[in-house]
Amino acid sequence: MKILANDGISDLGKQLLEEAGFTVITEKVAQEELANAVNEQEIEMILVRSATTVRKEVIDACPNLKLIGRGGVGMDNIDVAYAREKGITVINTPASSSQSVAELVMGHLFAISRGLHDSYKNMETGDFSALKKKYAKGVELRGKTLGIIGFGRIGQSLASYALGCGMNVVAVDRTGNPVNINVPIGNGHEANVSITPSNDLHNVLGQLDYISIHVPKQADGSAVIAAKEFAMMKKGVRIANAARGGVINEDDLLEALASGQVAAIALDVFENEPNPRKDLLNHSAIACTPHIGAATLEAQDRIGEELASLIIGQFAVKN
Ligand code: NAD
C-alpha cells in the first residue's frame, strides 16, 4: 500500500511503516495536484499536518482512498465527517504535541515578561543605552497567577511547567472535574497538584496576571476573548495564544494593547494564516511565531511513531 506523507513524516515513522511493508512517498505534491497524484500513483493513504487540506473535492475525486492521517491535533483542514461517511478511516495524534506546545508557551511567557522578542529584533541596529532603558521594566513569572483557558491535554501540560516555575495556576474549562497535575521537578523528584477548573471565565479573568488559551477553534467560529473579556482583565495582563487564530479577536486585541489593558501578547496562531496582518507582526508588544507550537524534533518522532502504529494496527495485516 502506498502512503503519501504530504507534509513530511519523521524518519522513525517512515522507517516503521516501511518495515511493515508500506511504501512511503514524501515528495510534496501541490494542493491543486493532490487528487491527480493520488489517483495516478495509486496512493491509498494521505498523511498531512496543517499545510495540506483534504476537503470534500479531494475525497470525491479519490475513490480508492482508505485513510487520511493528521499528524497533530486540530483536524480543521480535513472534512472528517464527510470522509468517514465515505468509509475512509481518519486518524490523528492528539497527545503527541502537548508538551511541545506547552514549552513554546513557557518560552513566550518568559519572552513577553522581559521584552526578549523586541530586544532580539532591535539589538543590531538600536542604541544600546536606550534599549537598556526600554527593557528595564521586566517582570517575573514566579509567584504570579496564570489562567489557563481550555484545560485539556495542552492546558494540563502547560500547568505542569507553570507550577514547576512557581506560578499559581487557575484553570477554566467547560468540564469542571478535578485534574491531578504531575510536576516532574528533575533529579528524579516530582510533585502532584490537584486543580479543579472553573467553568466561569468571566468570574476569574480579573485575578490573572497571565493568560494562555488552549481551546479548539470554536464550532461557531466565535472568539473566546474579545472586547468584553479584555475589559474584565487586570490592567497590564500578559497573554499567549497558541491555540487557533480567531479565538482572540485581533481588532479588539490591538485596542487592548493600545490602551495598556494588555501589556504584551505572544501569538503562534493567526486569523489569516499563512498571511497574518502586518500590524500584528510589527507590533513591539506582540511576540510572533509562525504556528510552530507542535514543531519539535521530539514531537515529530512521537507523531510519526503514533501514526505508524495506528496504520500498522489497522492495515498491515491486509497489506
Ligand atoms: P483538548 O481537546 O485536549 O482540550 C481542549 C479543552 O478546551 C477541552 O477540555 C474543552 O472542554 C475546552 N474548551 C473548549 N471550548 C472551550 C471554551 N469556550 N471555554 C472553556 N473551555 C473550552 O485539546 P488540546 O490537545 O489541549 O489542544 C487544544 C488546541 O490547541 C487544539 O484544538 C488546537 O487548535 C491547538 N493546537 C495548536 C498547536 C500549535 O501548533 N500552536 C498544536 C496543537 C494543538
Short mmCIF file of N, CA, C and O in Angstrom, two decimals, residues 1-10 12-18 22-29 31 34 38 43-54 58 65-72 75 77-78 88-93 300 303-312 315:
data_model
loop_
_atom_site.label_atom_id
_atom_site.label_comp_id
_atom_site.label_asym_id
_atom_site.label_seq_id
_atom_site.Cartn_x
_atom_site.Cartn_y
_atom_site.Cartn_z
N MET A 1 0.84 -1.20 0.00
CA MET A 1 0.00 0.00 0.00
C MET A 1 0.87 1.25 0.00
O MET A 1 1.88 1.29 0.71
N LYS A 2 0.45 2.24 -0.79
CA LYS A 2 1.25 3.47 -0.88
C LYS A 2 0.67 4.56 0.01
O LYS A 2 -0.53 4.81 0.01
N ILE A 3 1.58 5.21 0.72
CA ILE A 3 1.20 6.31 1.62
C ILE A 3 1.89 7.58 1.14
O ILE A 3 3.12 7.59 0.95
N LEU A 4 1.13 8.64 0.96
CA LEU A 4 1.72 9.94 0.65
C LEU A 4 1.76 10.77 1.94
O LEU A 4 0.71 11.13 2.48
N ALA A 5 2.98 11.03 2.44
CA ALA A 5 3.13 11.88 3.63
C ALA A 5 3.40 13.29 3.10
O ALA A 5 4.56 13.70 2.95
N ASN A 6 2.32 14.01 2.81
CA ASN A 6 2.49 15.23 2.01
C ASN A 6 3.10 16.40 2.77
O ASN A 6 3.64 17.31 2.17
N ASP A 7 2.98 16.39 4.09
CA ASP A 7 3.63 17.45 4.87
C ASP A 7 4.80 16.88 5.66
O ASP A 7 5.20 17.41 6.70
N GLY A 8 5.36 15.76 5.17
CA GLY A 8 6.51 15.15 5.81
C GLY A 8 6.12 14.17 6.90
O GLY A 8 4.98 14.15 7.36
N ILE A 9 7.08 13.34 7.28
CA ILE A 9 6.91 12.41 8.40
C ILE A 9 8.30 12.18 8.98
O ILE A 9 9.31 12.24 8.24
N SER A 10 8.40 11.91 10.26
CA SER A 10 9.72 11.71 10.87
C SER A 10 10.38 10.46 10.28
O SER A 10 9.71 9.54 9.81
N LEU A 12 11.73 8.12 11.84
CA LEU A 12 11.30 6.94 12.61
C LEU A 12 9.94 6.43 12.11
O LEU A 12 9.77 5.23 11.89
N GLY A 13 8.99 7.35 11.91
CA GLY A 13 7.67 6.95 11.43
C GLY A 13 7.76 6.28 10.06
O GLY A 13 7.13 5.25 9.81
N LYS A 14 8.58 6.88 9.18
CA LYS A 14 8.75 6.34 7.83
C LYS A 14 9.36 4.94 7.90
O LYS A 14 8.89 4.00 7.24
N GLN A 15 10.37 4.82 8.73
CA GLN A 15 11.07 3.53 8.86
C GLN A 15 10.11 2.43 9.36
O GLN A 15 10.07 1.32 8.81
N LEU A 16 9.30 2.77 10.38
CA LEU A 16 8.37 1.77 10.94
C LEU A 16 7.36 1.33 9.87
O LEU A 16 7.06 0.14 9.75
N LEU A 17 6.88 2.29 9.09
CA LEU A 17 5.90 1.95 8.05
C LEU A 17 6.55 1.10 6.95
O LEU A 17 5.96 0.12 6.48
N GLU A 18 7.77 1.48 6.57
CA GLU A 18 8.45 0.72 5.51
C GLU A 18 8.78 -0.71 5.97
O GLU A 18 8.63 -1.66 5.21
N PHE A 22 4.83 -0.95 3.89
CA PHE A 22 4.20 0.16 3.17
C PHE A 22 5.25 0.92 2.36
O PHE A 22 6.43 0.95 2.72
N THR A 23 4.80 1.54 1.27
CA THR A 23 5.67 2.46 0.52
C THR A 23 5.31 3.87 0.94
O THR A 23 4.15 4.25 0.86
N VAL A 24 6.32 4.62 1.39
CA VAL A 24 6.03 5.97 1.89
C VAL A 24 6.65 7.00 0.94
O VAL A 24 7.86 7.02 0.72
N ILE A 25 5.78 7.83 0.37
CA ILE A 25 6.24 8.88 -0.56
C ILE A 25 6.24 10.20 0.20
O ILE A 25 5.24 10.58 0.81
N THR A 26 7.38 10.90 0.16
CA THR A 26 7.44 12.15 0.93
C THR A 26 7.65 13.38 0.02
O THR A 26 7.73 14.48 0.52
N GLU A 27 7.71 13.17 -1.31
CA GLU A 27 7.81 14.34 -2.20
C GLU A 27 6.50 15.10 -2.14
O GLU A 27 5.43 14.53 -2.43
N LYS A 28 6.59 16.40 -1.80
CA LYS A 28 5.37 17.18 -1.59
C LYS A 28 4.65 17.44 -2.92
O LYS A 28 5.26 17.81 -3.92
N VAL A 29 3.34 17.22 -2.88
CA VAL A 29 2.50 17.49 -4.05
C VAL A 29 1.74 18.78 -3.78
O VAL A 29 1.19 18.97 -2.69
N GLN A 31 -1.16 21.47 -3.55
CA GLN A 31 -2.56 21.23 -3.17
C GLN A 31 -3.46 20.95 -4.38
O GLN A 31 -4.23 20.00 -4.38
N LEU A 34 -3.14 17.44 -5.83
CA LEU A 34 -3.22 16.32 -4.88
C LEU A 34 -4.07 15.16 -5.41
O LEU A 34 -3.61 14.00 -5.43
N VAL A 38 -2.72 11.36 -6.26
CA VAL A 38 -3.22 10.20 -5.52
C VAL A 38 -3.71 9.13 -6.50
O VAL A 38 -3.39 7.94 -6.38
N ILE A 43 -2.17 5.91 -4.73
CA ILE A 43 -1.95 6.13 -3.30
C ILE A 43 -3.25 5.85 -2.56
O ILE A 43 -4.33 6.28 -2.99
N GLU A 44 -3.15 5.12 -1.44
CA GLU A 44 -4.38 4.79 -0.70
C GLU A 44 -4.47 5.51 0.64
O GLU A 44 -5.51 5.47 1.30
N MET A 45 -3.37 6.13 1.04
CA MET A 45 -3.40 6.84 2.33
C MET A 45 -2.67 8.17 2.19
O MET A 45 -1.59 8.23 1.59
N ILE A 46 -3.29 9.22 2.75
CA ILE A 46 -2.63 10.54 2.75
C ILE A 46 -2.37 10.93 4.20
O ILE A 46 -3.30 10.90 5.02
N LEU A 47 -1.13 11.31 4.49
CA LEU A 47 -0.82 11.85 5.82
C LEU A 47 -0.53 13.34 5.65
O LEU A 47 0.21 13.73 4.76
N VAL A 48 -1.13 14.14 6.50
CA VAL A 48 -0.93 15.59 6.42
C VAL A 48 -0.61 16.14 7.81
O VAL A 48 -0.84 15.46 8.81
N ARG A 49 -0.08 17.38 7.82
CA ARG A 49 -0.02 18.11 9.10
C ARG A 49 -1.04 19.25 8.96
O ARG A 49 -2.20 18.97 8.73
N SER A 50 -0.60 20.52 9.04
CA SER A 50 -1.64 21.55 8.89
C SER A 50 -1.64 22.18 7.51
O SER A 50 -2.60 22.84 7.12
N ALA A 51 -0.56 21.96 6.71
CA ALA A 51 -0.45 22.68 5.45
C ALA A 51 -1.40 22.14 4.37
O ALA A 51 -2.10 22.90 3.70
N THR A 52 -1.45 20.84 4.20
CA THR A 52 -2.29 20.24 3.15
C THR A 52 -3.72 20.10 3.65
O THR A 52 -3.95 19.68 4.77
N THR A 53 -4.68 20.46 2.80
CA THR A 53 -6.08 20.26 3.20
C THR A 53 -6.67 19.09 2.40
O THR A 53 -6.33 18.87 1.23
N VAL A 54 -7.53 18.34 3.07
CA VAL A 54 -8.21 17.23 2.39
C VAL A 54 -9.72 17.47 2.54
O VAL A 54 -10.34 17.05 3.51
N VAL A 58 -11.39 16.68 -2.85
CA VAL A 58 -10.31 15.70 -2.97
C VAL A 58 -10.87 14.31 -2.65
O VAL A 58 -10.59 13.32 -3.35
N LEU A 65 -9.16 6.06 -1.85
CA LEU A 65 -8.53 6.50 -0.61
C LEU A 65 -9.10 5.70 0.57
O LEU A 65 -10.31 5.56 0.71
N LYS A 66 -8.18 5.17 1.40
CA LYS A 66 -8.64 4.35 2.54
C LYS A 66 -8.42 5.04 3.87
O LYS A 66 -9.10 4.75 4.85
N LEU A 67 -7.42 5.95 3.90
CA LEU A 67 -7.10 6.57 5.20
C LEU A 67 -6.57 7.99 5.00
O LEU A 67 -5.82 8.26 4.06
N ILE A 68 -7.01 8.87 5.89
CA ILE A 68 -6.41 10.21 5.97
C ILE A 68 -5.88 10.34 7.40
O ILE A 68 -6.61 10.11 8.37
N GLY A 69 -4.60 10.66 7.51
CA GLY A 69 -3.99 10.78 8.85
C GLY A 69 -3.51 12.20 9.06
O GLY A 69 -2.87 12.79 8.19
N ARG A 70 -3.82 12.75 10.22
CA ARG A 70 -3.36 14.11 10.55
C ARG A 70 -2.32 13.96 11.67
O ARG A 70 -2.64 13.46 12.76
N GLY A 71 -1.08 14.36 11.37
CA GLY A 71 -0.05 14.37 12.41
C GLY A 71 -0.26 15.60 13.26
O GLY A 71 0.07 16.70 12.85
N GLY A 72 -0.85 15.45 14.44
CA GLY A 72 -1.15 16.59 15.29
C GLY A 72 -2.57 16.50 15.81
O GLY A 72 -3.19 15.44 15.76
N MET A 75 -8.18 19.04 13.42
CA MET A 75 -8.44 18.44 12.10
C MET A 75 -9.27 19.38 11.24
O MET A 75 -10.05 18.93 10.39
N ASN A 77 -8.42 21.07 8.83
CA ASN A 77 -8.02 21.05 7.41
C ASN A 77 -8.52 19.78 6.69
O ASN A 77 -8.16 19.53 5.55
N ILE A 78 -9.34 18.99 7.39
CA ILE A 78 -9.87 17.75 6.78
C ILE A 78 -11.39 17.75 6.96
O ILE A 78 -11.88 18.10 8.03
N ILE A 88 -13.87 6.18 4.74
CA ILE A 88 -12.42 6.42 4.87
C ILE A 88 -12.08 6.54 6.36
O ILE A 88 -12.77 7.23 7.11
N THR A 89 -11.02 5.86 6.78
CA THR A 89 -10.56 5.98 8.16
C THR A 89 -9.84 7.31 8.33
O THR A 89 -8.99 7.66 7.51
N VAL A 90 -10.19 8.05 9.37
CA VAL A 90 -9.49 9.32 9.64
C VAL A 90 -8.87 9.22 11.04
O VAL A 90 -9.56 8.92 12.01
N ILE A 91 -7.56 9.46 11.11
CA ILE A 91 -6.89 9.36 12.41
C ILE A 91 -6.08 10.63 12.67
O ILE A 91 -5.72 11.35 11.73
N ASN A 92 -5.80 10.89 13.94
CA ASN A 92 -4.86 11.96 14.30
C ASN A 92 -4.04 11.51 15.51
O ASN A 92 -4.18 10.37 15.97
N THR A 93 -3.17 12.39 15.98
CA THR A 93 -2.27 12.00 17.08
C THR A 93 -2.39 13.05 18.19
O THR A 93 -1.51 13.87 18.37
N GLN A 300 7.84 15.43 16.52
CA GLN A 300 7.76 14.81 15.18
C GLN A 300 7.95 13.30 15.30
O GLN A 300 7.27 12.52 14.63
N ILE A 303 4.82 11.84 16.84
CA ILE A 303 3.72 11.86 15.86
C ILE A 303 3.92 10.74 14.83
O ILE A 303 3.01 9.97 14.52
N GLY A 304 5.15 10.65 14.29
CA GLY A 304 5.45 9.64 13.28
C GLY A 304 5.22 8.24 13.82
O GLY A 304 4.62 7.37 13.17
N GLU A 305 5.66 8.03 15.06
CA GLU A 305 5.53 6.72 15.69
C GLU A 305 4.05 6.38 15.92
O GLU A 305 3.62 5.25 15.67
N GLU A 306 3.29 7.39 16.39
CA GLU A 306 1.87 7.15 16.68
C GLU A 306 1.09 6.86 15.39
O GLU A 306 0.28 5.94 15.33
N LEU A 307 1.38 7.66 14.33
CA LEU A 307 0.69 7.42 13.05
C LEU A 307 1.03 6.03 12.54
O LEU A 307 0.16 5.27 12.12
N ALA A 308 2.34 5.68 12.59
CA ALA A 308 2.77 4.37 12.08
C ALA A 308 2.07 3.26 12.86
O ALA A 308 1.56 2.30 12.26
N SER A 309 2.01 3.39 14.19
CA SER A 309 1.43 2.29 14.93
C SER A 309 -0.08 2.18 14.68
O SER A 309 -0.62 1.08 14.60
N LEU A 310 -0.76 3.33 14.51
CA LEU A 310 -2.20 3.27 14.19
C LEU A 310 -2.43 2.61 12.83
O LEU A 310 -3.32 1.77 12.65
N ILE A 311 -1.60 2.99 11.84
CA ILE A 311 -1.77 2.45 10.49
C ILE A 311 -1.43 0.96 10.45
O ILE A 311 -2.17 0.14 9.90
N ILE A 312 -0.31 0.62 11.09
CA ILE A 312 0.10 -0.79 11.09
C ILE A 312 -0.96 -1.63 11.79
O ILE A 312 -1.35 -2.70 11.32
N PHE A 315 -4.04 -1.71 9.25
CA PHE A 315 -3.93 -2.06 7.82
C PHE A 315 -2.81 -3.03 7.48
O PHE A 315 -2.82 -3.59 6.40
#
